[in-house]
Coordinates of C-alpha atoms and ligand atoms in Angstrom, one line a residue:
Chain A
M257 CA 1.5 -33.4 -18.2
T258 CA 2.1 -36.8 -16.6
Q259 CA 4.4 -37.5 -19.5
L260 CA 6.4 -34.4 -18.6
A261 CA 6.5 -35.4 -15.0
A262 CA 7.6 -38.9 -15.9
Q263 CA 10.3 -37.5 -18.2
F264 CA 11.4 -35.4 -15.3
E265 CA 11.6 -38.4 -13.1
T266 CA 14.3 -40.0 -15.2
G267 CA 16.4 -36.9 -14.7
E268 CA 16.1 -37.1 -10.9
G269 CA 19.3 -39.1 -10.2
A270 CA 21.3 -36.6 -12.2
R271 CA 20.5 -33.9 -9.7
L272 CA 22.6 -35.5 -7.0
P273 CA 26.0 -33.8 -6.9
A274 CA 28.0 -36.6 -8.4
S275 CA 31.0 -36.3 -10.6
G276 CA 30.1 -35.9 -14.3
S277 CA 26.7 -34.3 -13.5
P278 CA 26.1 -30.8 -14.7
P279 CA 27.3 -28.1 -12.3
P280 CA 24.8 -26.9 -9.8
W281 CA 22.6 -23.9 -10.9
I282 CA 22.7 -22.2 -7.5
R283 CA 25.8 -22.3 -5.3
I284 CA 25.5 -21.0 -1.8
S285 CA 29.0 -20.9 -0.3
G286 CA 29.9 -20.0 3.3
V287 CA 27.1 -17.4 3.5
E288 CA 26.9 -15.4 6.8
K289 CA 24.6 -12.6 7.6
R290 CA 24.9 -10.4 10.6
F291 CA 22.4 -7.7 11.5
S292 CA 23.3 -5.0 14.1
S293 CA 20.1 -4.4 16.1
R294 CA 19.1 -0.9 17.3
S295 CA 20.6 -1.6 20.8
G296 CA 23.9 -2.2 19.0
E297 CA 24.2 -6.0 19.6
I298 CA 25.0 -8.2 16.6
V299 CA 22.4 -10.8 15.5
N300 CA 23.9 -13.8 13.7
A301 CA 21.0 -14.4 11.3
L302 CA 22.9 -16.9 9.1
S303 CA 26.1 -18.7 9.9
N304 CA 28.2 -20.7 7.3
V305 CA 25.4 -21.7 5.0
N306 CA 26.5 -24.0 2.2
L307 CA 24.1 -25.5 -0.3
Y308 CA 24.3 -26.5 -4.0
I309 CA 21.0 -26.6 -5.9
Q310 CA 20.7 -28.5 -9.2
D311 CA 19.0 -27.1 -12.2
G312 CA 15.3 -28.0 -12.0
E313 CA 15.5 -29.1 -8.4
F314 CA 12.7 -28.4 -5.8
I315 CA 14.2 -27.4 -2.5
S316 CA 12.0 -27.1 0.6
V317 CA 13.4 -25.1 3.5
V318 CA 12.0 -25.7 7.0
G319 CA 13.1 -24.4 10.4
P320 CA 11.7 -22.7 13.5
S321 CA 10.7 -19.0 13.4
G322 CA 13.7 -16.7 13.3
C323 CA 16.2 -19.2 12.0
G324 CA 17.0 -17.0 9.0
K325 CA 14.9 -18.6 6.3
T326 CA 13.6 -15.3 5.0
T327 CA 17.1 -13.8 5.2
L328 CA 18.5 -16.6 3.1
L329 CA 15.8 -16.2 0.5
R330 CA 16.3 -12.4 0.4
I331 CA 20.0 -13.0 -0.2
L332 CA 19.2 -15.5 -3.0
A333 CA 16.8 -12.9 -4.5
G334 CA 19.5 -10.3 -4.4
L335 CA 17.5 -8.1 -2.0
E336 CA 20.0 -8.4 0.7
T337 CA 23.8 -8.8 0.6
A338 CA 25.6 -11.5 2.6
S339 CA 28.0 -10.3 5.3
S340 CA 30.4 -12.9 3.9
G341 CA 30.3 -15.8 1.5
T342 CA 28.9 -15.8 -1.9
V343 CA 25.8 -16.9 -3.9
H344 CA 26.1 -17.9 -7.5
S345 CA 23.2 -18.4 -9.8
G346 CA 23.7 -19.8 -13.3
G347 CA 27.4 -19.1 -12.9
E348 CA 27.0 -15.5 -12.0
M349 CA 27.4 -14.0 -8.6
V350 CA 24.1 -12.6 -7.2
T351 CA 24.6 -9.0 -6.1
R352 CA 21.2 -7.6 -7.0
P353 CA 17.8 -8.9 -8.2
R354 CA 18.2 -11.1 -11.3
A355 CA 15.9 -11.1 -14.3
D356 CA 15.8 -14.9 -14.2
A357 CA 14.4 -15.2 -10.7
G358 CA 10.7 -14.8 -9.7
V359 CA 10.0 -14.1 -6.1
V360 CA 6.8 -15.0 -4.2
F361 CA 6.7 -13.2 -0.9
Q362 CA 4.9 -14.3 2.3
Q363 CA 2.2 -11.7 1.6
A364 CA 0.9 -11.4 -1.9
V365 CA 2.2 -7.8 -2.2
L366 CA -0.1 -6.8 -5.1
L367 CA -0.4 -3.2 -6.1
P368 CA -3.9 -2.3 -5.0
W369 CA -4.4 0.3 -7.7
N370 CA -3.8 -2.2 -10.5
T371 CA -6.1 -4.8 -11.7
V372 CA -5.2 -8.5 -11.4
L373 CA -4.1 -8.6 -15.0
D374 CA -1.9 -5.4 -14.6
N375 CA -0.4 -6.9 -11.5
V376 CA 0.6 -10.0 -13.3
M377 CA 1.9 -7.9 -16.2
L378 CA 4.0 -5.8 -13.9
P379 CA 7.3 -7.6 -14.5
A380 CA 6.8 -7.4 -18.3
K381 CA 5.9 -3.7 -18.1
L382 CA 9.0 -3.0 -16.0
K383 CA 10.9 -4.4 -19.0
G384 CA 9.0 -2.1 -21.3
D385 CA 7.2 -5.0 -23.0
A386 CA 3.4 -4.8 -22.7
S387 CA 2.9 -6.5 -26.1
A388 CA -0.2 -8.6 -26.9
A389 CA 2.0 -11.7 -26.6
R390 CA 2.8 -10.7 -23.0
V391 CA -0.9 -10.0 -22.2
A392 CA -1.7 -13.4 -23.7
R393 CA 0.9 -15.1 -21.5
A394 CA -0.5 -13.3 -18.4
E395 CA -4.0 -14.4 -19.3
R396 CA -2.8 -17.9 -19.8
L397 CA -1.1 -17.9 -16.4
L398 CA -4.3 -16.6 -14.7
D399 CA -6.3 -19.2 -16.5
F400 CA -3.8 -21.9 -15.4
M401 CA -4.3 -20.7 -11.8
G402 CA -8.1 -20.7 -12.1
L403 CA -8.4 -16.9 -12.1
K404 CA -9.5 -16.4 -15.6
D405 CA -12.7 -14.5 -14.6
F406 CA -10.8 -12.2 -12.2
A407 CA -8.4 -10.6 -14.6
R408 CA -10.2 -7.2 -14.6
K409 CA -10.9 -7.2 -10.8
Y410 CA -8.8 -5.4 -8.2
P411 CA -6.8 -7.2 -5.5
F412 CA -9.2 -6.1 -2.8
E413 CA -12.0 -7.9 -4.5
L414 CA -10.1 -11.2 -4.2
S415 CA -9.7 -13.6 -1.3
G416 CA -6.2 -14.0 0.3
G417 CA -5.7 -17.3 -1.5
M418 CA -6.6 -15.8 -4.8
Q419 CA -4.3 -12.9 -4.2
Q420 CA -1.4 -15.3 -3.5
R421 CA -2.2 -17.2 -6.7
V422 CA -2.0 -13.8 -8.6
S423 CA 1.4 -13.2 -7.0
I424 CA 2.5 -16.7 -8.2
C425 CA 1.4 -15.8 -11.7
R426 CA 3.4 -12.5 -11.5
A427 CA 6.5 -14.4 -10.4
L428 CA 6.0 -16.8 -13.4
M429 CA 5.4 -13.9 -15.8
R430 CA 8.9 -13.6 -17.0
D431 CA 9.3 -17.3 -17.2
P432 CA 12.0 -17.3 -14.6
K433 CA 14.6 -20.0 -14.3
V434 CA 14.4 -19.8 -10.5
L435 CA 11.3 -19.5 -8.3
L436 CA 11.9 -18.2 -4.8
M437 CA 9.0 -18.6 -2.5
D438 CA 8.8 -17.4 1.1
E439 CA 6.0 -19.3 2.9
P440 CA 3.6 -18.4 0.1
F441 CA 0.8 -20.5 1.6
G442 CA 1.3 -19.5 5.2
A443 CA -1.9 -17.5 5.4
L444 CA -4.1 -20.1 3.8
D445 CA -6.5 -22.6 5.3
A446 CA -5.6 -26.3 5.1
M447 CA -7.9 -27.1 2.2
T448 CA -6.9 -24.2 0.0
R449 CA -3.3 -24.9 0.9
E450 CA -3.5 -28.5 -0.3
S451 CA -5.0 -27.5 -3.6
M452 CA -2.3 -24.8 -4.0
N453 CA 0.3 -27.5 -3.3
M454 CA -1.1 -29.5 -6.1
E455 CA -1.2 -26.5 -8.5
L456 CA 2.4 -25.7 -7.6
M457 CA 3.5 -29.2 -8.4
R458 CA 1.7 -29.0 -11.7
V459 CA 3.4 -25.7 -12.5
W460 CA 6.8 -27.1 -11.5
S461 CA 6.4 -30.3 -13.5
E462 CA 5.2 -28.4 -16.6
E463 CA 7.5 -25.4 -16.5
R464 CA 10.6 -27.1 -15.0
K465 CA 11.7 -24.4 -12.6
T466 CA 14.4 -24.5 -9.9
V467 CA 12.4 -23.8 -6.8
V468 CA 13.4 -22.7 -3.3
F469 CA 10.3 -23.1 -1.2
I470 CA 10.2 -21.9 2.4
T471 CA 7.5 -23.3 4.6
H472 CA 6.5 -23.8 8.2
S473 CA 4.8 -27.1 7.4
I474 CA 6.9 -30.2 7.5
P475 CA 4.4 -32.3 5.5
E476 CA 4.2 -29.6 2.9
A477 CA 8.0 -29.5 2.6
V478 CA 8.2 -33.3 2.2
L479 CA 5.3 -33.5 -0.2
L480 CA 6.8 -30.9 -2.6
G481 CA 10.6 -31.2 -2.2
D482 CA 13.3 -33.2 -3.8
R483 CA 15.3 -32.3 -0.8
V484 CA 14.3 -30.7 2.5
V485 CA 16.8 -28.3 4.1
V486 CA 16.3 -28.2 7.8
M487 CA 17.6 -25.1 9.5
S488 CA 18.1 -24.3 13.2
P489 CA 18.3 -20.9 14.9
R490 CA 20.9 -18.9 16.8
P491 CA 22.9 -18.7 14.7
G492 CA 20.8 -19.6 11.7
R493 CA 22.4 -22.6 9.9
I494 CA 21.6 -25.8 8.0
S495 CA 21.4 -28.7 10.4
E496 CA 20.5 -31.3 7.8
V497 CA 19.5 -31.8 4.2
V498 CA 17.1 -34.6 3.9
D499 CA 16.6 -36.4 0.5
I500 CA 13.0 -37.1 -0.3
D501 CA 13.1 -40.4 -2.1
I502 CA 9.4 -40.6 -2.7
P503 CA 8.7 -41.1 -6.4
R504 CA 6.8 -38.6 -8.5
P505 CA 4.2 -37.7 -9.5
R506 CA 3.1 -37.2 -5.9
N507 CA -0.4 -36.3 -4.8
L508 CA -2.4 -35.9 -1.6
K509 CA -2.5 -39.7 -1.2
T510 CA 1.3 -39.7 -1.0
M511 CA 0.8 -38.1 2.4
G512 CA -0.7 -41.3 3.7
T513 CA 2.2 -43.6 2.8
P514 CA 4.5 -45.0 5.4
R515 CA 7.6 -43.5 3.8
F516 CA 6.1 -40.0 3.9
G517 CA 5.4 -40.5 7.7
E518 CA 8.9 -41.7 8.3
L519 CA 10.5 -38.7 6.5
C520 CA 8.2 -36.2 8.4
D521 CA 9.1 -37.9 11.7
H522 CA 12.8 -37.8 10.9
I523 CA 12.6 -34.0 10.2
R524 CA 10.7 -33.5 13.4
T525 CA 13.4 -35.3 15.3
I526 CA 16.0 -32.9 13.8
F527 CA 13.8 -30.0 14.9
G528 CA 13.6 -31.5 18.4
A529 CA 17.3 -31.9 18.7
A530 CA 17.8 -28.4 17.6
S531 CA 15.3 -26.9 20.0
Q532 CA 16.9 -29.0 22.9
T533 CA 20.2 -27.4 22.2
V534 CA 18.5 -24.0 22.2
S535 CA 16.7 -24.5 25.5
S536 CA 20.0 -25.7 27.1
L537 CA 21.7 -22.5 26.1
Chain B
M298 CA -30.1 8.6 15.5
S299 CA -31.8 5.5 16.8
R300 CA -30.3 2.4 15.1
T301 CA -33.1 0.1 16.2
K302 CA -35.8 1.5 14.0
S303 CA -35.2 0.2 10.5
I304 CA -37.0 3.1 8.8
F305 CA -34.3 5.4 10.1
E306 CA -31.4 3.2 9.0
S307 CA -30.4 5.4 6.1
H308 CA -27.6 7.8 7.1
R309 CA -28.9 10.5 4.9
L310 CA -32.3 10.3 6.5
Q311 CA -30.7 10.3 9.9
S312 CA -28.7 13.5 9.2
I313 CA -31.8 15.3 7.9
L314 CA -33.7 14.2 10.9
V315 CA -31.0 15.6 13.2
A316 CA -31.1 18.9 11.3
V317 CA -34.9 19.1 11.5
V318 CA -34.8 18.5 15.3
V319 CA -32.0 21.0 15.9
I320 CA -33.8 23.7 13.9
A321 CA -37.1 23.0 15.6
V322 CA -35.6 23.1 19.0
W323 CA -33.7 26.3 18.1
Q324 CA -36.9 28.0 16.8
G325 CA -38.9 26.8 19.8
A326 CA -36.2 28.0 22.3
C327 CA -36.0 31.4 20.7
K328 CA -39.7 31.9 21.0
L329 CA -40.0 30.2 24.4
F330 CA -37.3 32.2 26.1
D331 CA -37.9 35.3 24.1
I332 CA -34.3 35.6 23.0
S333 CA -33.4 38.9 21.3
S334 CA -32.7 38.5 17.6
L335 CA -29.5 40.5 18.2
V336 CA -28.2 37.6 20.3
L337 CA -29.6 34.6 18.5
P338 CA -32.1 35.1 15.6
T339 CA -34.6 32.4 14.9
P340 CA -34.1 30.0 11.9
L341 CA -37.1 31.5 10.2
A342 CA -35.7 35.0 10.6
I343 CA -32.3 33.8 9.1
A344 CA -34.1 32.2 6.2
A345 CA -36.1 35.3 5.5
R346 CA -32.9 37.5 5.6
F347 CA -31.1 35.0 3.4
Y348 CA -33.9 35.2 0.8
E349 CA -33.7 39.0 0.9
L350 CA -29.9 39.0 0.4
V351 CA -30.3 36.7 -2.6
A352 CA -33.4 38.2 -4.1
S353 CA -32.0 41.8 -3.9
G354 CA -28.8 40.6 -5.5
T355 CA -26.7 42.0 -2.6
I356 CA -24.9 38.8 -2.0
W357 CA -23.7 37.9 -5.5
P358 CA -20.6 40.2 -5.9
H359 CA -19.4 39.1 -2.5
L360 CA -20.1 35.4 -3.2
W361 CA -18.2 35.7 -6.5
A362 CA -15.2 37.5 -5.0
T363 CA -14.9 35.0 -2.1
T364 CA -15.3 32.0 -4.4
V365 CA -12.6 33.3 -6.7
E366 CA -10.3 33.8 -3.7
I367 CA -11.0 30.3 -2.4
V368 CA -10.7 28.4 -5.6
A369 CA -7.6 30.3 -6.9
G370 CA -5.9 30.2 -3.5
F371 CA -6.7 26.5 -3.2
V372 CA -5.3 25.8 -6.6
F373 CA -2.1 27.8 -6.1
G374 CA -1.6 26.4 -2.6
V375 CA -2.1 22.8 -3.8
V376 CA 0.2 23.2 -6.8
A377 CA 2.9 24.8 -4.7
G378 CA 2.5 22.2 -1.9
L379 CA 2.7 19.3 -4.4
A380 CA 5.7 20.8 -6.2
I381 CA 7.7 21.7 -3.1
G382 CA 6.5 18.5 -1.3
A383 CA 7.8 16.4 -4.2
M384 CA 11.1 18.3 -4.2
V385 CA 11.5 17.8 -0.5
S386 CA 10.7 14.1 -0.8
L387 CA 12.8 13.3 -3.8
I388 CA 15.8 15.5 -3.3
P389 CA 17.5 14.6 0.0
V390 CA 19.5 17.9 0.1
V391 CA 16.3 19.9 -0.1
E392 CA 14.8 17.8 2.7
R393 CA 17.8 18.3 4.9
L394 CA 18.3 22.0 4.3
V395 CA 14.9 23.5 3.5
Y396 CA 12.3 21.3 5.1
P397 CA 13.1 22.3 8.7
Y398 CA 12.6 26.0 7.8
L399 CA 9.3 25.2 6.1
V400 CA 8.1 23.4 9.2
A401 CA 9.2 26.3 11.3
L402 CA 7.3 28.7 9.0
Q403 CA 4.2 26.5 9.4
T404 CA 4.1 27.2 13.1
L405 CA 3.5 30.9 12.4
P406 CA -0.2 31.7 12.9
K407 CA -1.3 32.7 9.4
V408 CA -3.8 35.2 10.9
A409 CA -0.9 37.1 12.4
I410 CA 0.8 37.6 9.1
A411 CA -2.4 38.4 7.1
P412 CA -2.0 42.2 7.7
L413 CA 1.4 42.0 6.1
F414 CA 0.0 40.5 3.0
I415 CA -2.6 43.3 2.7
I416 CA 0.3 45.7 2.8
W417 CA 2.3 43.8 0.2
F418 CA -0.5 42.8 -2.2
G419 CA -3.1 45.5 -1.6
Y420 CA -6.8 45.4 -0.7
G421 CA -7.9 43.5 -3.8
L422 CA -8.3 39.8 -4.4
T423 CA -4.6 39.1 -4.8
S424 CA -3.8 39.4 -1.1
K425 CA -6.6 37.0 -0.2
I426 CA -5.6 34.6 -2.8
V427 CA -2.0 34.6 -1.4
I428 CA -3.2 34.1 2.1
T429 CA -5.5 31.3 1.1
A430 CA -2.8 29.7 -0.9
L431 CA -0.4 29.9 2.1
V432 CA -3.0 28.3 4.4
C433 CA -3.6 25.5 1.9
F434 CA 0.1 25.0 1.2
F435 CA 1.2 23.4 4.5
P436 CA -1.3 20.5 4.8
I437 CA -0.5 19.6 1.3
L438 CA 3.3 19.9 1.8
V439 CA 3.1 17.8 5.0
S440 CA 0.9 15.1 3.4
V441 CA 3.1 14.8 0.3
V442 CA 6.2 14.4 2.4
A443 CA 4.4 11.9 4.7
G444 CA 2.9 10.2 1.7
F445 CA 6.2 9.6 0.0
H446 CA 7.6 8.2 3.3
A447 CA 4.6 5.9 3.7
T448 CA 5.6 3.6 0.8
D449 CA 5.3 0.0 2.0
R450 CA 8.6 -1.7 2.5
D451 CA 7.4 -5.0 1.1
E452 CA 6.1 -3.3 -2.0
L453 CA 9.4 -1.6 -2.5
D454 CA 11.2 -4.9 -2.2
M455 CA 8.7 -6.4 -4.6
M456 CA 9.4 -3.7 -7.2
K457 CA 13.1 -4.2 -6.7
A458 CA 12.9 -7.9 -7.0
F459 CA 11.2 -7.5 -10.4
G460 CA 13.9 -5.2 -11.6
A461 CA 12.2 -1.8 -11.4
T462 CA 14.3 1.3 -11.9
K463 CA 14.2 4.2 -9.5
W464 CA 12.0 6.1 -11.9
Q465 CA 9.6 3.1 -12.4
T466 CA 9.3 2.7 -8.6
L467 CA 8.5 6.3 -8.3
V468 CA 5.8 6.3 -10.9
R469 CA 4.3 2.9 -10.3
L470 CA 4.6 2.7 -6.6
R471 CA 5.7 5.8 -4.6
I472 CA 3.3 8.3 -6.2
P473 CA 0.2 6.0 -6.1
S474 CA 1.0 5.1 -2.4
A475 CA 1.4 8.8 -1.6
L476 CA -2.0 9.7 -3.1
V477 CA -3.8 8.3 0.0
L478 CA -2.2 10.8 2.3
I479 CA -2.2 13.5 -0.3
F480 CA -6.0 13.2 -0.6
A481 CA -6.3 13.5 3.2
G482 CA -4.3 16.7 2.9
L483 CA -6.5 17.9 0.1
E484 CA -9.6 17.5 2.2
I485 CA -8.0 19.5 5.0
A486 CA -6.8 22.2 2.6
A487 CA -10.3 22.4 1.0
V488 CA -11.8 23.4 4.3
L489 CA -8.9 25.7 5.3
A490 CA -9.3 27.5 2.0
V491 CA -12.6 29.0 3.1
F492 CA -10.9 30.0 6.4
G493 CA -8.0 31.6 4.6
A494 CA -10.1 33.7 2.3
I495 CA -12.4 35.0 5.2
V496 CA -9.4 35.8 7.4
G497 CA -7.9 37.8 4.5
E498 CA -11.2 39.7 4.0
F499 CA -11.5 40.4 7.8
V500 CA -8.1 42.0 7.8
G501 CA -8.9 44.4 4.9
A502 CA -11.2 44.1 1.9
Q503 CA -13.8 46.0 -0.1
V504 CA -15.8 43.0 -1.2
G505 CA -16.3 39.4 -0.3
L506 CA -18.4 37.4 2.2
G507 CA -16.0 38.1 5.0
Y508 CA -16.3 41.8 4.3
L509 CA -20.1 41.4 4.2
I510 CA -20.1 39.7 7.6
V511 CA -18.1 42.6 9.1
A512 CA -20.5 45.1 7.5
L513 CA -23.6 43.3 8.6
N514 CA -22.2 42.9 12.1
F515 CA -21.5 46.6 12.2
S516 CA -25.1 47.4 11.4
L517 CA -26.2 44.8 14.0
D518 CA -27.9 42.7 11.3
V519 CA -27.4 39.4 13.1
P520 CA -29.8 37.4 11.0
G521 CA -27.8 38.6 8.0
V522 CA -24.5 37.5 9.5
F523 CA -26.0 34.0 10.1
A524 CA -27.3 33.9 6.5
V525 CA -23.8 34.6 5.2
L526 CA -22.4 32.0 7.6
I527 CA -24.7 29.5 6.0
V528 CA -23.4 30.4 2.6
L529 CA -19.9 30.0 3.8
S530 CA -20.5 26.6 5.2
A531 CA -22.2 25.6 2.0
I532 CA -19.0 26.6 0.1
G533 CA -16.9 24.6 2.5
L534 CA -19.1 21.6 2.1
V535 CA -19.0 21.8 -1.7
M536 CA -15.2 22.1 -1.6
H537 CA -14.9 19.2 0.8
G538 CA -17.4 17.1 -1.1
A539 CA -15.5 17.7 -4.3
M540 CA -12.3 16.4 -2.6
R541 CA -14.2 13.4 -1.2
Y542 CA -15.6 12.6 -4.7
A543 CA -12.1 12.9 -6.2
A544 CA -10.7 10.7 -3.5
R545 CA -13.3 8.0 -4.1
R546 CA -12.5 8.1 -7.8
Y547 CA -8.7 8.2 -7.7
I548 CA -8.0 6.2 -4.6
F549 CA -10.8 3.7 -5.0
W550 CA -8.8 0.9 -3.5
I551 CA -9.1 2.4 -0.1
R552 CA -12.1 0.8 1.6
R553 CA -14.7 3.2 3.0
N554 CA -13.8 2.6 6.6
E555 CA -10.2 3.4 5.9
A556 CA -11.0 6.6 4.1
P557 CA -9.6 9.9 5.4
V558 CA -10.9 10.8 8.8
M559 CA -12.5 14.2 8.1
A560 CA -15.8 12.5 6.9
Ligands
ATP745 N1 16.6 -6.1 9.0 C1 16.9 -6.8 10.1 N2 17.5 -6.2 11.1 C2 17.9 -6.8 12.3 N3 17.7 -8.1 12.5 C3 17.1 -8.8 11.5 C4 16.6 -8.2 10.3 N4 16.0 -9.1 9.5 C5 16.1 -10.3 10.2 N5 16.7 -10.1 11.4 C6 16.9 -11.1 12.4 O1 17.5 -12.3 11.7 C7 16.9 -13.5 12.3 C8 16.3 -14.3 11.1 O2 15.2 -13.6 10.6 P1 14.4 -14.2 9.4 O3 13.3 -13.2 9.1 O4 15.3 -14.6 8.3 O5 13.7 -15.5 10.1 P2 12.7 -16.5 9.5 O6 13.4 -17.9 9.6 O7 12.3 -16.1 8.2 O8 11.5 -16.5 10.5 P3 10.0 -16.7 10.3 O9 9.8 -18.2 10.1 O10 9.4 -16.3 11.6 O11 9.6 -15.9 9.1 C9 15.9 -13.1 13.3 O12 16.5 -13.2 14.6 C10 15.7 -11.6 13.1 O13 15.5 -11.0 14.3
MG746 MG1 10.3 -15.5 7.4

């Protein structure tokens, strides 16, 4: 595991968009999203969003409520179409949900009439493949997330944190290339959240996903991310992309280091600047 | 229904206690105020009359006829409600063109059209089955339509994100989601089925518990009328209980306090 992570470290420099590096896996170019509200006025949810994400990169997205984080993720997931601009993933334009993406929503969104195992199996079943091998993978994922004994239980018999772990297993079921997560740990207490962060880092280092991870928590964004995308509202746009140059593997102790504090403070400053412009409007 | 005394905590015990108290007060009041049995018979008189009706065998053909009407009418009404409800929900044209008329039809008081059904389908069981089916049809129709519209948006997005086809979304998400409201509709229909059969029999019948009530009423046998009412409410309770049981089995994920309201 640590070996995998270390191996991953060596590849880190290659993820910076330099000449000669592999082309980015996800390309977000000039994405705009306008909603027309019921009263007829136009809401600029996203304005000129550009971001290239390398293969295997962990991108954290932070920003105040309503700045368009969920909208951006839904466009990446193919659940929403951009008003203008394009999103490419693996060289193909994203127009509808892709088989190589796994989505974790803010709520666990498990089907209450299915057992935990059936919920994790759902993506496989939708592809018509409920073979023993798939069941074995589902069980392995549950085991991995510490839910081995809950496979035959129903979602309502699980705590919120456990449900969210099930939804992560479900997202990993088809072994997706890209993991899109919308504040997956928002509803969890600080302790559970930290252990979930550790588990997520473990999954990421072992399964080598490209991750877009939305969060409200700046420390969480810094702890997990290779880069932190800071967004600002009205219109929703990227105000800065912060490189997190803290070496991996990281753990909870990382959060006590001076560099960690500096990066968090820096992001907070960007937030402050953004909110000042908002209040001056 | 004192909650403080732990010995009476059990809901079942509480209900029985309430019944015992009500019956005792009823019996006492009838004796105390010397109420004529033509107005309000005592519980004991009703029990005695009930025993007579059963022991003499008088009640059985009526009970059988009404039960057949209720069950057959309920089944036909539910099947039609499910089928047409599904069509209305799944075929937009049907929803646009047909549903408004169905809703308008629903506002007709079914009692008012019962005599027509007697003319069309005769004095036998058929007319009562049709009336019962019609009475059961609407709550099912409405609950199916509402049920299909009640699918959670997040769950729809989730299915879409994992690549579900329309058909898979229907089978794996929309139908199970709709079941919650459909079972609420079934509970209502179960109780209305009894109402439908009796209304039909009131309008014109030669057999059935509704017919028996009219006949007993005519001969001023008020304890007999009450005895039949008890049988009717027992049928209603069984129908309702069966639906509750089915709901608990098939929509087990609904917690008890979220269960349909007609508890
Ligand atoms: N379907 C919609 N119709 C109209 N407006 C919408 C719709 N979805 C989002 N918006 C608007 O777009 C903006 C961005 O919303 P979004 O949900 O992306 O924010 P967010 O950054 O995820 O916020 P939060 O952190 O609170 O989840 C908001 O102003 C919101 O009102
Ligand atoms: Mg959001």
